[in-house]
mmCIF file with all atom_site columns, C-alpha atoms and ligand atoms in Angstrom:
data_model
loop_
_atom_site.group_PDB
_atom_site.id
_atom_site.type_symbol
_atom_site.label_atom_id
_atom_site.label_alt_id
_atom_site.label_comp_id
_atom_site.label_asym_id
_atom_site.label_entity_id
_atom_site.label_seq_id
_atom_site.pdbx_PDB_ins_code
_atom_site.Cartn_x
_atom_site.Cartn_y
_atom_site.Cartn_z
_atom_site.occupancy
_atom_site.B_iso_or_equiv
_atom_site.pdbx_formal_charge
_atom_site.auth_seq_id
_atom_site.auth_comp_id
_atom_site.auth_asym_id
_atom_site.auth_atom_id
_atom_site.pdbx_PDB_model_num
ATOM   1   C CA  . UNK A 1 1   ? -0.090  -0.043 0.070   1.00 51.00 ? 1   UNK A CA  1
ATOM   2   C CA  . UNK A 1 2   ? 2.806   2.408  0.854   1.00 63.00 ? 2   UNK A CA  1
ATOM   3   C CA  . UNK A 1 3   ? 5.476   0.525  -0.840  1.00 79.00 ? 3   UNK A CA  1
ATOM   4   C CA  . UNK A 1 4   ? 8.457   2.164  -2.421  1.00 87.00 ? 4   UNK A CA  1
ATOM   5   C CA  . UNK A 1 5   ? 7.373   1.189  -5.694  1.00 91.00 ? 5   UNK A CA  1
ATOM   6   C CA  . UNK A 1 6   ? 4.011   3.257  -5.121  1.00 93.00 ? 6   UNK A CA  1
ATOM   7   C CA  . UNK A 1 7   ? 5.858   6.296  -4.131  1.00 93.00 ? 7   UNK A CA  1
ATOM   8   C CA  . UNK A 1 8   ? 8.249   5.906  -7.278  1.00 95.00 ? 8   UNK A CA  1
ATOM   9   C CA  . UNK A 1 9   ? 5.383   5.801  -9.525  1.00 96.00 ? 9   UNK A CA  1
ATOM   10  C CA  . UNK A 1 10  ? 4.172   9.148  -8.175  1.00 97.00 ? 10  UNK A CA  1
ATOM   11  C CA  . UNK A 1 11  ? 7.500   10.738 -8.746  1.00 98.00 ? 11  UNK A CA  1
ATOM   12  C CA  . UNK A 1 12  ? 7.739   9.387  -12.066 1.00 97.00 ? 12  UNK A CA  1
ATOM   13  C CA  . UNK A 1 13  ? 4.541   10.887 -12.996 1.00 97.00 ? 13  UNK A CA  1
ATOM   14  C CA  . UNK A 1 14  ? 5.382   14.120 -11.588 1.00 98.00 ? 14  UNK A CA  1
ATOM   15  C CA  . UNK A 1 15  ? 8.506   14.224 -13.669 1.00 98.00 ? 15  UNK A CA  1
ATOM   16  C CA  . UNK A 1 16  ? 6.552   13.256 -16.753 1.00 98.00 ? 16  UNK A CA  1
ATOM   17  C CA  . UNK A 1 17  ? 4.066   16.133 -15.920 1.00 97.00 ? 17  UNK A CA  1
ATOM   18  C CA  . UNK A 1 18  ? 7.078   18.564 -15.970 1.00 97.00 ? 18  UNK A CA  1
ATOM   19  C CA  . UNK A 1 19  ? 8.458   18.736 -12.436 1.00 98.00 ? 19  UNK A CA  1
ATOM   20  C CA  . UNK A 1 20  ? 12.333  19.022 -13.096 1.00 97.00 ? 20  UNK A CA  1
ATOM   21  C CA  . UNK A 1 21  ? 14.009  19.962 -9.869  1.00 98.00 ? 21  UNK A CA  1
ATOM   22  C CA  . UNK A 1 22  ? 15.431  16.670 -8.451  1.00 98.00 ? 22  UNK A CA  1
ATOM   23  C CA  . UNK A 1 23  ? 15.526  18.084 -4.906  1.00 98.00 ? 23  UNK A CA  1
ATOM   24  C CA  . UNK A 1 24  ? 11.816  18.595 -5.018  1.00 98.00 ? 24  UNK A CA  1
ATOM   25  C CA  . UNK A 1 25  ? 11.139  15.055 -6.316  1.00 98.00 ? 25  UNK A CA  1
ATOM   26  C CA  . UNK A 1 26  ? 13.296  13.527 -3.762  1.00 98.00 ? 26  UNK A CA  1
ATOM   27  C CA  . UNK A 1 27  ? 11.498  15.563 -1.058  1.00 98.00 ? 27  UNK A CA  1
ATOM   28  C CA  . UNK A 1 28  ? 8.339   14.213 -2.467  1.00 97.00 ? 28  UNK A CA  1
ATOM   29  C CA  . UNK A 1 29  ? 9.657   10.710 -2.477  1.00 96.00 ? 29  UNK A CA  1
ATOM   30  C CA  . UNK A 1 30  ? 10.760  10.928 1.112   1.00 96.00 ? 30  UNK A CA  1
ATOM   31  C CA  . UNK A 1 31  ? 7.424   12.432 2.680   1.00 97.00 ? 31  UNK A CA  1
ATOM   32  C CA  . UNK A 1 32  ? 5.187   9.802  3.735   1.00 96.00 ? 32  UNK A CA  1
ATOM   33  C CA  . UNK A 1 33  ? 1.952   11.356 2.491   1.00 97.00 ? 33  UNK A CA  1
ATOM   34  C CA  . UNK A 1 34  ? -0.122  8.417  3.768   1.00 96.00 ? 34  UNK A CA  1
ATOM   35  C CA  . UNK A 1 35  ? 0.446   9.783  7.302   1.00 97.00 ? 35  UNK A CA  1
ATOM   36  C CA  . UNK A 1 36  ? -1.057  13.125 6.437   1.00 98.00 ? 36  UNK A CA  1
ATOM   37  C CA  . UNK A 1 37  ? -4.441  11.662 5.654   1.00 97.00 ? 37  UNK A CA  1
ATOM   38  C CA  . UNK A 1 38  ? -7.136  9.677  7.367   1.00 94.00 ? 38  UNK A CA  1
ATOM   39  C CA  . UNK A 1 39  ? -6.257  5.913  7.535   1.00 93.00 ? 39  UNK A CA  1
ATOM   40  C CA  . UNK A 1 40  ? -9.414  5.223  5.420   1.00 94.00 ? 40  UNK A CA  1
ATOM   41  C CA  . UNK A 1 41  ? -7.775  7.050  2.683   1.00 96.00 ? 41  UNK A CA  1
ATOM   42  C CA  . UNK A 1 42  ? -4.157  5.882  3.239   1.00 95.00 ? 42  UNK A CA  1
ATOM   43  C CA  . UNK A 1 43  ? -4.280  3.550  0.136   1.00 94.00 ? 43  UNK A CA  1
ATOM   44  C CA  . UNK A 1 44  ? -4.929  6.688  -2.181  1.00 96.00 ? 44  UNK A CA  1
ATOM   45  C CA  . UNK A 1 45  ? -2.163  8.706  -0.769  1.00 97.00 ? 45  UNK A CA  1
ATOM   46  C CA  . UNK A 1 46  ? 0.178   8.154  -3.557  1.00 97.00 ? 46  UNK A CA  1
ATOM   47  C CA  . UNK A 1 47  ? -2.314  9.015  -6.249  1.00 96.00 ? 47  UNK A CA  1
ATOM   48  C CA  . UNK A 1 48  ? -1.930  12.459 -7.961  1.00 96.00 ? 48  UNK A CA  1
ATOM   49  C CA  . UNK A 1 49  ? -5.132  13.883 -6.408  1.00 96.00 ? 49  UNK A CA  1
ATOM   50  C CA  . UNK A 1 50  ? -6.302  16.118 -3.649  1.00 96.00 ? 50  UNK A CA  1
ATOM   51  C CA  . UNK A 1 51  ? -7.963  14.243 -0.657  1.00 97.00 ? 51  UNK A CA  1
ATOM   52  C CA  . UNK A 1 52  ? -10.369 15.327 2.022   1.00 97.00 ? 52  UNK A CA  1
ATOM   53  C CA  . UNK A 1 53  ? -8.670  16.048 5.568   1.00 97.00 ? 53  UNK A CA  1
ATOM   54  C CA  . UNK A 1 54  ? -12.044 17.097 7.286   1.00 96.00 ? 54  UNK A CA  1
ATOM   55  C CA  . UNK A 1 55  ? -13.572 20.456 8.213   1.00 96.00 ? 55  UNK A CA  1
ATOM   56  C CA  . UNK A 1 56  ? -14.235 20.741 4.367   1.00 94.00 ? 56  UNK A CA  1
ATOM   57  C CA  . UNK A 1 57  ? -10.484 21.186 3.606   1.00 96.00 ? 57  UNK A CA  1
ATOM   58  C CA  . UNK A 1 58  ? -8.093  19.130 1.535   1.00 96.00 ? 58  UNK A CA  1
ATOM   59  C CA  . UNK A 1 59  ? -4.690  18.034 1.341   1.00 97.00 ? 59  UNK A CA  1
ATOM   60  C CA  . UNK A 1 60  ? -3.290  19.353 -2.015  1.00 96.00 ? 60  UNK A CA  1
ATOM   61  C CA  . UNK A 1 61  ? -2.636  17.331 -5.090  1.00 97.00 ? 61  UNK A CA  1
ATOM   62  C CA  . UNK A 1 62  ? 0.992   16.292 -5.086  1.00 98.00 ? 62  UNK A CA  1
ATOM   63  C CA  . UNK A 1 63  ? 1.526   17.839 -8.563  1.00 98.00 ? 63  UNK A CA  1
ATOM   64  C CA  . UNK A 1 64  ? 0.379   21.355 -7.105  1.00 97.00 ? 64  UNK A CA  1
ATOM   65  C CA  . UNK A 1 65  ? 2.688   20.710 -4.033  1.00 98.00 ? 65  UNK A CA  1
ATOM   66  C CA  . UNK A 1 66  ? 5.491   19.884 -6.319  1.00 98.00 ? 66  UNK A CA  1
ATOM   67  C CA  . UNK A 1 67  ? 4.917   22.935 -8.694  1.00 98.00 ? 67  UNK A CA  1
ATOM   68  C CA  . UNK A 1 68  ? 4.639   25.440 -5.856  1.00 98.00 ? 68  UNK A CA  1
ATOM   69  C CA  . UNK A 1 69  ? 7.612   24.013 -4.131  1.00 98.00 ? 69  UNK A CA  1
ATOM   70  C CA  . UNK A 1 70  ? 9.724   24.298 -7.128  1.00 97.00 ? 70  UNK A CA  1
ATOM   71  C CA  . UNK A 1 71  ? 8.724   28.026 -7.600  1.00 97.00 ? 71  UNK A CA  1
ATOM   72  C CA  . UNK A 1 72  ? 9.414   28.561 -4.175  1.00 97.00 ? 72  UNK A CA  1
ATOM   73  C CA  . UNK A 1 73  ? 12.870  27.060 -3.760  1.00 96.00 ? 73  UNK A CA  1
ATOM   74  C CA  . UNK A 1 74  ? 13.944  28.703 -7.163  1.00 94.00 ? 74  UNK A CA  1
ATOM   75  C CA  . UNK A 1 75  ? 15.612  31.658 -5.251  1.00 93.00 ? 75  UNK A CA  1
ATOM   76  C CA  . UNK A 1 76  ? 16.919  29.395 -2.490  1.00 96.00 ? 76  UNK A CA  1
ATOM   77  C CA  . UNK A 1 77  ? 15.049  31.066 0.459   1.00 98.00 ? 77  UNK A CA  1
ATOM   78  C CA  . UNK A 1 78  ? 15.994  30.251 3.883   1.00 98.00 ? 78  UNK A CA  1
ATOM   79  C CA  . UNK A 1 79  ? 13.144  31.473 5.964   1.00 98.00 ? 79  UNK A CA  1
ATOM   80  C CA  . UNK A 1 80  ? 9.644   30.583 4.730   1.00 98.00 ? 80  UNK A CA  1
ATOM   81  C CA  . UNK A 1 81  ? 6.037   31.353 5.709   1.00 98.00 ? 81  UNK A CA  1
ATOM   82  C CA  . UNK A 1 82  ? 3.195   29.230 4.747   1.00 98.00 ? 82  UNK A CA  1
ATOM   83  C CA  . UNK A 1 83  ? -0.238  30.224 5.316   1.00 98.00 ? 83  UNK A CA  1
ATOM   84  C CA  . UNK A 1 84  ? -2.791  27.227 5.392   1.00 98.00 ? 84  UNK A CA  1
ATOM   85  C CA  . UNK A 1 85  ? -0.912  24.301 7.456   1.00 98.00 ? 85  UNK A CA  1
ATOM   86  C CA  . UNK A 1 86  ? -3.934  21.907 6.633   1.00 98.00 ? 86  UNK A CA  1
ATOM   87  C CA  . UNK A 1 87  ? -2.680  18.487 6.987   1.00 98.00 ? 87  UNK A CA  1
ATOM   88  C CA  . UNK A 1 88  ? 0.933   19.658 7.298   1.00 98.00 ? 88  UNK A CA  1
ATOM   89  C CA  . UNK A 1 89  ? 2.032   17.888 4.093   1.00 98.00 ? 89  UNK A CA  1
ATOM   90  C CA  . UNK A 1 90  ? 3.363   21.054 2.132   1.00 98.00 ? 90  UNK A CA  1
ATOM   91  C CA  . UNK A 1 91  ? 5.368   22.149 5.435   1.00 98.00 ? 91  UNK A CA  1
ATOM   92  C CA  . UNK A 1 92  ? 6.823   18.605 5.690   1.00 98.00 ? 92  UNK A CA  1
ATOM   93  C CA  . UNK A 1 93  ? 7.839   18.694 1.950   1.00 98.00 ? 93  UNK A CA  1
ATOM   94  C CA  . UNK A 1 94  ? 9.499   21.939 2.474   1.00 98.00 ? 94  UNK A CA  1
ATOM   95  C CA  . UNK A 1 95  ? 11.235  20.835 5.726   1.00 98.00 ? 95  UNK A CA  1
ATOM   96  C CA  . UNK A 1 96  ? 14.093  19.287 3.879   1.00 97.00 ? 96  UNK A CA  1
ATOM   97  C CA  . UNK A 1 97  ? 14.551  22.141 1.422   1.00 98.00 ? 97  UNK A CA  1
ATOM   98  C CA  . UNK A 1 98  ? 14.662  25.354 3.655   1.00 98.00 ? 98  UNK A CA  1
ATOM   99  C CA  . UNK A 1 99  ? 16.237  26.076 7.002   1.00 98.00 ? 99  UNK A CA  1
ATOM   100 C CA  . UNK A 1 100 ? 13.023  27.249 8.730   1.00 98.00 ? 100 UNK A CA  1
ATOM   101 C CA  . UNK A 1 101 ? 9.343   27.166 8.082   1.00 98.00 ? 101 UNK A CA  1
ATOM   102 C CA  . UNK A 1 102 ? 6.722   28.933 9.976   1.00 98.00 ? 102 UNK A CA  1
ATOM   103 C CA  . UNK A 1 103 ? 3.285   27.938 9.253   1.00 98.00 ? 103 UNK A CA  1
ATOM   104 C CA  . UNK A 1 104 ? -0.325  29.127 10.255  1.00 98.00 ? 104 UNK A CA  1
ATOM   105 C CA  . UNK A 1 105 ? -3.705  27.487 10.206  1.00 98.00 ? 105 UNK A CA  1
ATOM   106 C CA  . UNK A 1 106 ? -7.003  28.878 11.343  1.00 98.00 ? 106 UNK A CA  1
ATOM   107 C CA  . UNK A 1 107 ? -8.641  25.642 12.218  1.00 98.00 ? 107 UNK A CA  1
ATOM   108 C CA  . UNK A 1 108 ? -7.372  24.525 15.628  1.00 98.00 ? 108 UNK A CA  1
ATOM   109 C CA  . UNK A 1 109 ? -7.924  20.778 15.260  1.00 98.00 ? 109 UNK A CA  1
ATOM   110 C CA  . UNK A 1 110 ? -6.207  20.528 11.867  1.00 98.00 ? 110 UNK A CA  1
ATOM   111 C CA  . UNK A 1 111 ? -3.181  22.304 13.367  1.00 98.00 ? 111 UNK A CA  1
ATOM   112 C CA  . UNK A 1 112 ? -3.220  19.900 16.382  1.00 98.00 ? 112 UNK A CA  1
ATOM   113 C CA  . UNK A 1 113 ? -2.995  16.932 13.927  1.00 98.00 ? 113 UNK A CA  1
ATOM   114 C CA  . UNK A 1 114 ? -0.300  18.593 11.863  1.00 98.00 ? 114 UNK A CA  1
ATOM   115 C CA  . UNK A 1 115 ? 1.815   19.222 15.030  1.00 98.00 ? 115 UNK A CA  1
ATOM   116 C CA  . UNK A 1 116 ? 1.688   15.764 15.941  1.00 98.00 ? 116 UNK A CA  1
ATOM   117 C CA  . UNK A 1 117 ? 2.768   14.583 12.541  1.00 98.00 ? 117 UNK A CA  1
ATOM   118 C CA  . UNK A 1 118 ? 5.808   17.046 12.526  1.00 98.00 ? 118 UNK A CA  1
ATOM   119 C CA  . UNK A 1 119 ? 6.826   15.571 15.966  1.00 98.00 ? 119 UNK A CA  1
ATOM   120 C CA  . UNK A 1 120 ? 6.394   11.915 14.811  1.00 98.00 ? 120 UNK A CA  1
ATOM   121 C CA  . UNK A 1 121 ? 8.579   12.402 11.767  1.00 98.00 ? 121 UNK A CA  1
ATOM   122 C CA  . UNK A 1 122 ? 11.234  14.467 13.733  1.00 98.00 ? 122 UNK A CA  1
ATOM   123 C CA  . UNK A 1 123 ? 10.670  17.619 11.476  1.00 98.00 ? 123 UNK A CA  1
ATOM   124 C CA  . UNK A 1 124 ? 12.345  20.154 13.986  1.00 98.00 ? 124 UNK A CA  1
ATOM   125 C CA  . UNK A 1 125 ? 12.423  23.065 11.682  1.00 98.00 ? 125 UNK A CA  1
ATOM   126 C CA  . UNK A 1 126 ? 8.729   23.847 11.645  1.00 98.00 ? 126 UNK A CA  1
ATOM   127 C CA  . UNK A 1 127 ? 7.077   26.303 13.742  1.00 98.00 ? 127 UNK A CA  1
ATOM   128 C CA  . UNK A 1 128 ? 3.147   26.164 13.811  1.00 98.00 ? 128 UNK A CA  1
ATOM   129 C CA  . UNK A 1 129 ? 0.563   28.522 15.110  1.00 98.00 ? 129 UNK A CA  1
ATOM   130 C CA  . UNK A 1 130 ? -3.084  28.711 15.270  1.00 98.00 ? 130 UNK A CA  1
ATOM   131 C CA  . UNK A 1 131 ? -3.929  32.133 13.774  1.00 97.00 ? 131 UNK A CA  1
ATOM   132 C CA  . UNK A 1 132 ? -5.197  33.887 10.950  1.00 98.00 ? 132 UNK A CA  1
ATOM   133 C CA  . UNK A 1 133 ? -2.708  34.181 8.000   1.00 98.00 ? 133 UNK A CA  1
ATOM   134 C CA  . UNK A 1 134 ? -4.144  36.918 6.216   1.00 98.00 ? 134 UNK A CA  1
ATOM   135 C CA  . UNK A 1 135 ? -2.311  39.130 8.592   1.00 98.00 ? 135 UNK A CA  1
ATOM   136 C CA  . UNK A 1 136 ? 0.819   36.865 8.049   1.00 98.00 ? 136 UNK A CA  1
ATOM   137 C CA  . UNK A 1 137 ? 3.055   36.253 11.107  1.00 98.00 ? 137 UNK A CA  1
ATOM   138 C CA  . UNK A 1 138 ? 4.703   39.624 11.805  1.00 98.00 ? 138 UNK A CA  1
ATOM   139 C CA  . UNK A 1 139 ? 6.778   38.163 14.874  1.00 98.00 ? 139 UNK A CA  1
ATOM   140 C CA  . UNK A 1 140 ? 9.180   36.426 12.610  1.00 98.00 ? 140 UNK A CA  1
ATOM   141 C CA  . UNK A 1 141 ? 8.995   38.681 9.389   1.00 98.00 ? 141 UNK A CA  1
ATOM   142 C CA  . UNK A 1 142 ? 10.490  39.252 7.027   1.00 98.00 ? 142 UNK A CA  1
ATOM   143 C CA  . UNK A 1 143 ? 10.291  36.013 4.965   1.00 98.00 ? 143 UNK A CA  1
ATOM   144 C CA  . UNK A 1 144 ? 12.363  35.165 2.042   1.00 98.00 ? 144 UNK A CA  1
ATOM   145 C CA  . UNK A 1 145 ? 9.333   33.397 0.661   1.00 98.00 ? 145 UNK A CA  1
ATOM   146 C CA  . UNK A 1 146 ? 5.622   33.314 1.643   1.00 98.00 ? 146 UNK A CA  1
ATOM   147 C CA  . UNK A 1 147 ? 3.392   30.246 0.240   1.00 98.00 ? 147 UNK A CA  1
ATOM   148 C CA  . UNK A 1 148 ? -0.299  30.575 0.560   1.00 98.00 ? 148 UNK A CA  1
ATOM   149 C CA  . UNK A 1 149 ? -2.233  27.219 0.174   1.00 98.00 ? 149 UNK A CA  1
ATOM   150 C CA  . UNK A 1 150 ? -5.868  28.747 -0.029  1.00 97.00 ? 150 UNK A CA  1
ATOM   151 C CA  . UNK A 1 151 ? -7.018  31.108 -2.786  1.00 98.00 ? 151 UNK A CA  1
ATOM   152 C CA  . UNK A 1 152 ? -7.698  34.696 -2.175  1.00 97.00 ? 152 UNK A CA  1
ATOM   153 C CA  . UNK A 1 153 ? -9.575  37.221 -4.503  1.00 97.00 ? 153 UNK A CA  1
ATOM   154 C CA  . UNK A 1 154 ? -7.332  39.931 -3.419  1.00 96.00 ? 154 UNK A CA  1
ATOM   155 C CA  . UNK A 1 155 ? -3.555  39.924 -2.248  1.00 97.00 ? 155 UNK A CA  1
ATOM   156 C CA  . UNK A 1 156 ? -3.393  40.617 1.432   1.00 97.00 ? 156 UNK A CA  1
ATOM   157 C CA  . UNK A 1 157 ? -1.155  43.608 2.011   1.00 97.00 ? 157 UNK A CA  1
ATOM   158 C CA  . UNK A 1 158 ? 0.197   42.232 5.192   1.00 98.00 ? 158 UNK A CA  1
ATOM   159 C CA  . UNK A 1 159 ? 1.892   39.416 3.234   1.00 98.00 ? 159 UNK A CA  1
ATOM   160 C CA  . UNK A 1 160 ? 3.514   41.728 0.652   1.00 97.00 ? 160 UNK A CA  1
ATOM   161 C CA  . UNK A 1 161 ? 5.017   43.775 3.699   1.00 97.00 ? 161 UNK A CA  1
ATOM   162 C CA  . UNK A 1 162 ? 6.380   40.815 5.295   1.00 98.00 ? 162 UNK A CA  1
ATOM   163 C CA  . UNK A 1 163 ? 8.446   39.924 2.206   1.00 98.00 ? 163 UNK A CA  1
ATOM   164 C CA  . UNK A 1 164 ? 12.309  40.346 2.553   1.00 97.00 ? 164 UNK A CA  1
ATOM   165 C CA  . UNK A 1 165 ? 13.804  42.359 -0.406  1.00 96.00 ? 165 UNK A CA  1
ATOM   166 C CA  . UNK A 1 166 ? 13.702  40.041 -3.418  1.00 96.00 ? 166 UNK A CA  1
ATOM   167 C CA  . UNK A 1 167 ? 11.276  37.887 -1.575  1.00 97.00 ? 167 UNK A CA  1
ATOM   168 C CA  . UNK A 1 168 ? 8.478   35.838 -3.375  1.00 98.00 ? 168 UNK A CA  1
ATOM   169 C CA  . UNK A 1 169 ? 4.844   35.488 -2.565  1.00 98.00 ? 169 UNK A CA  1
ATOM   170 C CA  . UNK A 1 170 ? 3.307   32.449 -4.279  1.00 98.00 ? 170 UNK A CA  1
ATOM   171 C CA  . UNK A 1 171 ? -0.480  32.540 -4.045  1.00 98.00 ? 171 UNK A CA  1
ATOM   172 C CA  . UNK A 1 172 ? -3.595  31.320 -5.792  1.00 98.00 ? 172 UNK A CA  1
ATOM   173 C CA  . UNK A 1 173 ? -5.570  34.534 -6.848  1.00 98.00 ? 173 UNK A CA  1
ATOM   174 C CA  . UNK A 1 174 ? -9.018  34.687 -7.989  1.00 97.00 ? 174 UNK A CA  1
ATOM   175 C CA  . UNK A 1 175 ? -12.801 33.889 -7.757  1.00 94.00 ? 175 UNK A CA  1
ATOM   176 C CA  . UNK A 1 176 ? -13.802 30.384 -7.517  1.00 90.00 ? 176 UNK A CA  1
ATOM   177 C CA  . UNK A 1 177 ? -13.456 28.755 -10.808 1.00 92.00 ? 177 UNK A CA  1
ATOM   178 C CA  . UNK A 1 178 ? -11.207 31.537 -11.996 1.00 96.00 ? 178 UNK A CA  1
ATOM   179 C CA  . UNK A 1 179 ? -8.030  31.001 -9.868  1.00 98.00 ? 179 UNK A CA  1
ATOM   180 C CA  . UNK A 1 180 ? -4.537  31.311 -11.115 1.00 98.00 ? 180 UNK A CA  1
ATOM   181 C CA  . UNK A 1 181 ? -1.419  30.618 -9.420  1.00 98.00 ? 181 UNK A CA  1
ATOM   182 C CA  . UNK A 1 182 ? 0.567   33.997 -8.941  1.00 98.00 ? 182 UNK A CA  1
ATOM   183 C CA  . UNK A 1 183 ? 3.813   34.954 -8.077  1.00 98.00 ? 183 UNK A CA  1
ATOM   184 C CA  . UNK A 1 184 ? 4.715   38.320 -6.630  1.00 98.00 ? 184 UNK A CA  1
ATOM   185 C CA  . UNK A 1 185 ? 8.501   39.316 -6.388  1.00 97.00 ? 185 UNK A CA  1
ATOM   186 C CA  . UNK A 1 186 ? 9.462   42.201 -4.092  1.00 97.00 ? 186 UNK A CA  1
ATOM   187 C CA  . UNK A 1 187 ? 12.096  44.669 -5.534  1.00 93.00 ? 187 UNK A CA  1
ATOM   188 C CA  . UNK A 1 188 ? 12.348  47.240 -2.929  1.00 84.00 ? 188 UNK A CA  1
ATOM   189 C CA  . UNK A 1 189 ? 9.107   48.747 -2.603  1.00 82.00 ? 189 UNK A CA  1
ATOM   190 C CA  . UNK A 1 190 ? 8.003   47.588 -6.098  1.00 94.00 ? 190 UNK A CA  1
ATOM   191 C CA  . UNK A 1 191 ? 6.102   44.473 -6.535  1.00 97.00 ? 191 UNK A CA  1
ATOM   192 C CA  . UNK A 1 192 ? 6.284   42.472 -9.692  1.00 97.00 ? 192 UNK A CA  1
ATOM   193 C CA  . UNK A 1 193 ? 3.517   40.175 -10.729 1.00 97.00 ? 193 UNK A CA  1
ATOM   194 C CA  . UNK A 1 194 ? 3.236   37.172 -12.754 1.00 97.00 ? 194 UNK A CA  1
ATOM   195 C CA  . UNK A 1 195 ? 0.082   35.122 -13.262 1.00 97.00 ? 195 UNK A CA  1
ATOM   196 C CA  . UNK A 1 196 ? 0.608   31.411 -13.976 1.00 97.00 ? 196 UNK A CA  1
ATOM   197 C CA  . UNK A 1 197 ? -1.577  28.368 -14.449 1.00 94.00 ? 197 UNK A CA  1
ATOM   198 C CA  . UNK A 1 198 ? -5.317  27.971 -13.442 1.00 96.00 ? 198 UNK A CA  1
ATOM   199 C CA  . UNK A 1 199 ? -5.674  26.125 -10.275 1.00 96.00 ? 199 UNK A CA  1
ATOM   200 C CA  . UNK A 1 200 ? -8.191  25.242 -7.741  1.00 95.00 ? 200 UNK A CA  1
ATOM   201 C CA  . UNK A 1 201 ? -7.985  25.885 -3.956  1.00 95.00 ? 201 UNK A CA  1
ATOM   202 C CA  . UNK A 1 202 ? -10.198 26.165 -1.062  1.00 95.00 ? 202 UNK A CA  1
ATOM   203 C CA  . UNK A 1 203 ? -10.839 29.807 0.023   1.00 96.00 ? 203 UNK A CA  1
ATOM   204 C CA  . UNK A 1 204 ? -8.680  31.720 2.300   1.00 97.00 ? 204 UNK A CA  1
ATOM   205 C CA  . UNK A 1 205 ? -10.796 32.911 4.947   1.00 96.00 ? 205 UNK A CA  1
ATOM   206 C CA  . UNK A 1 206 ? -10.469 35.637 7.750   1.00 93.00 ? 206 UNK A CA  1
ATOM   207 C CA  . UNK A 1 207 ? -10.602 34.888 11.463  1.00 89.00 ? 207 UNK A CA  1
ATOM   208 C CA  . UNK A 1 208 ? -10.066 31.763 13.385  1.00 83.00 ? 208 UNK A CA  1
ATOM   209 C CA  . UNK A 1 209 ? -12.037 28.582 13.757  1.00 82.00 ? 209 UNK A CA  1
HETATM 210 N N1  . SAH B 2 .   ? -0.847  23.054 2.731   1.00 64.66 ? 1   SAH B N1  1
HETATM 211 C C1  . SAH B 2 .   ? -1.949  22.135 3.137   1.00 64.66 ? 1   SAH B C1  1
HETATM 212 C C2  . SAH B 2 .   ? -3.285  22.619 2.129   1.00 64.66 ? 1   SAH B C2  1
HETATM 213 C C3  . SAH B 2 .   ? -4.555  22.489 3.175   1.00 64.66 ? 1   SAH B C3  1
HETATM 214 S S1  . SAH B 2 .   ? -5.863  23.412 2.380   1.00 64.66 ? 1   SAH B S1  1
HETATM 215 C C4  . SAH B 2 .   ? -1.641  20.754 2.955   1.00 64.66 ? 1   SAH B C4  1
HETATM 216 O O1  . SAH B 2 .   ? -0.510  20.436 2.665   1.00 64.66 ? 1   SAH B O1  1
HETATM 217 O O2  . SAH B 2 .   ? -2.423  19.973 3.600   1.00 64.66 ? 1   SAH B O2  1
HETATM 218 C C5  . SAH B 2 .   ? -5.882  24.988 2.831   1.00 64.66 ? 1   SAH B C5  1
HETATM 219 C C6  . SAH B 2 .   ? -5.892  25.353 4.464   1.00 64.66 ? 1   SAH B C6  1
HETATM 220 O O3  . SAH B 2 .   ? -5.828  26.699 4.609   1.00 64.66 ? 1   SAH B O3  1
HETATM 221 C C7  . SAH B 2 .   ? -6.978  24.859 5.127   1.00 64.66 ? 1   SAH B C7  1
HETATM 222 O O4  . SAH B 2 .   ? -6.704  24.008 6.052   1.00 64.66 ? 1   SAH B O4  1
HETATM 223 C C8  . SAH B 2 .   ? -7.709  26.134 5.687   1.00 64.66 ? 1   SAH B C8  1
HETATM 224 O O5  . SAH B 2 .   ? -8.266  26.004 7.037   1.00 64.66 ? 1   SAH B O5  1
HETATM 225 C C9  . SAH B 2 .   ? -6.594  27.064 5.705   1.00 64.66 ? 1   SAH B C9  1
HETATM 226 N N2  . SAH B 2 .   ? -6.699  28.536 5.824   1.00 64.66 ? 1   SAH B N2  1
HETATM 227 C C10 . SAH B 2 .   ? -7.723  29.161 5.180   1.00 64.66 ? 1   SAH B C10 1
HETATM 228 N N3  . SAH B 2 .   ? -7.803  30.344 5.318   1.00 64.66 ? 1   SAH B N3  1
HETATM 229 C C11 . SAH B 2 .   ? -6.901  30.658 6.231   1.00 64.66 ? 1   SAH B C11 1
HETATM 230 C C12 . SAH B 2 .   ? -6.226  31.719 7.028   1.00 64.66 ? 1   SAH B C12 1
HETATM 231 N N4  . SAH B 2 .   ? -6.821  33.035 6.918   1.00 64.66 ? 1   SAH B N4  1
HETATM 232 N N5  . SAH B 2 .   ? -5.162  31.658 7.881   1.00 64.66 ? 1   SAH B N5  1
HETATM 233 C C13 . SAH B 2 .   ? -4.690  30.333 8.008   1.00 64.66 ? 1   SAH B C13 1
HETATM 234 N N6  . SAH B 2 .   ? -5.125  29.209 7.357   1.00 64.66 ? 1   SAH B N6  1
HETATM 235 C C14 . SAH B 2 .   ? -6.117  29.336 6.710   1.00 64.66 ? 1   SAH B C14 1
#
């Protein structure tokens, strides 16, 4: 069910779909995605598909995790903020690729589960908090990169302000059905925007739950 061959097949598929960065492919191969979903879904954990994690949320599709991770590490960030911990899978994939990850989640029971997984896997460079990520995490700003794993119709100002010089924000932007993966790069006080592929994410919501 979680054999090496099943994981290798997922990595082969991601490579066929255009993921080129070997470090990203290795990180996906080495991250036990079956531990980030409910046991009842574990047999489907290495399919390239999003899966439910409760509370109307999903663990992102491996292809999207790989594509966003590839964009994120292109500029070799050290310190990264993730908004939307969810299952913790994206943070776990990043754990071997950057020095330090800060991640925030607005739904407390999801955060509790994600923290248990980080502990179980010995991932010590992830710091997680229960909070509303639309305001970022000012205490540890600035960040070399910020990744948002929920979609927003507008780009939260706080996230732009918490980017380090030359920092990058990777965020799905747009109304449901019309979202695009967007990359914002900070050059001093100028922000350069690139709109990439269409994507489908759960919404970025304000406040705690
Ligand atoms: N990165 C996650 C994907 C989870 S789905 C993973 O690898 O599993 C997106 C998550 O964003 C959901 O858990 C949702 O609760 C969370 N979210 C939505 N709005 C948020 C906000 N304002 N602050 C923090 N988390 C938020």
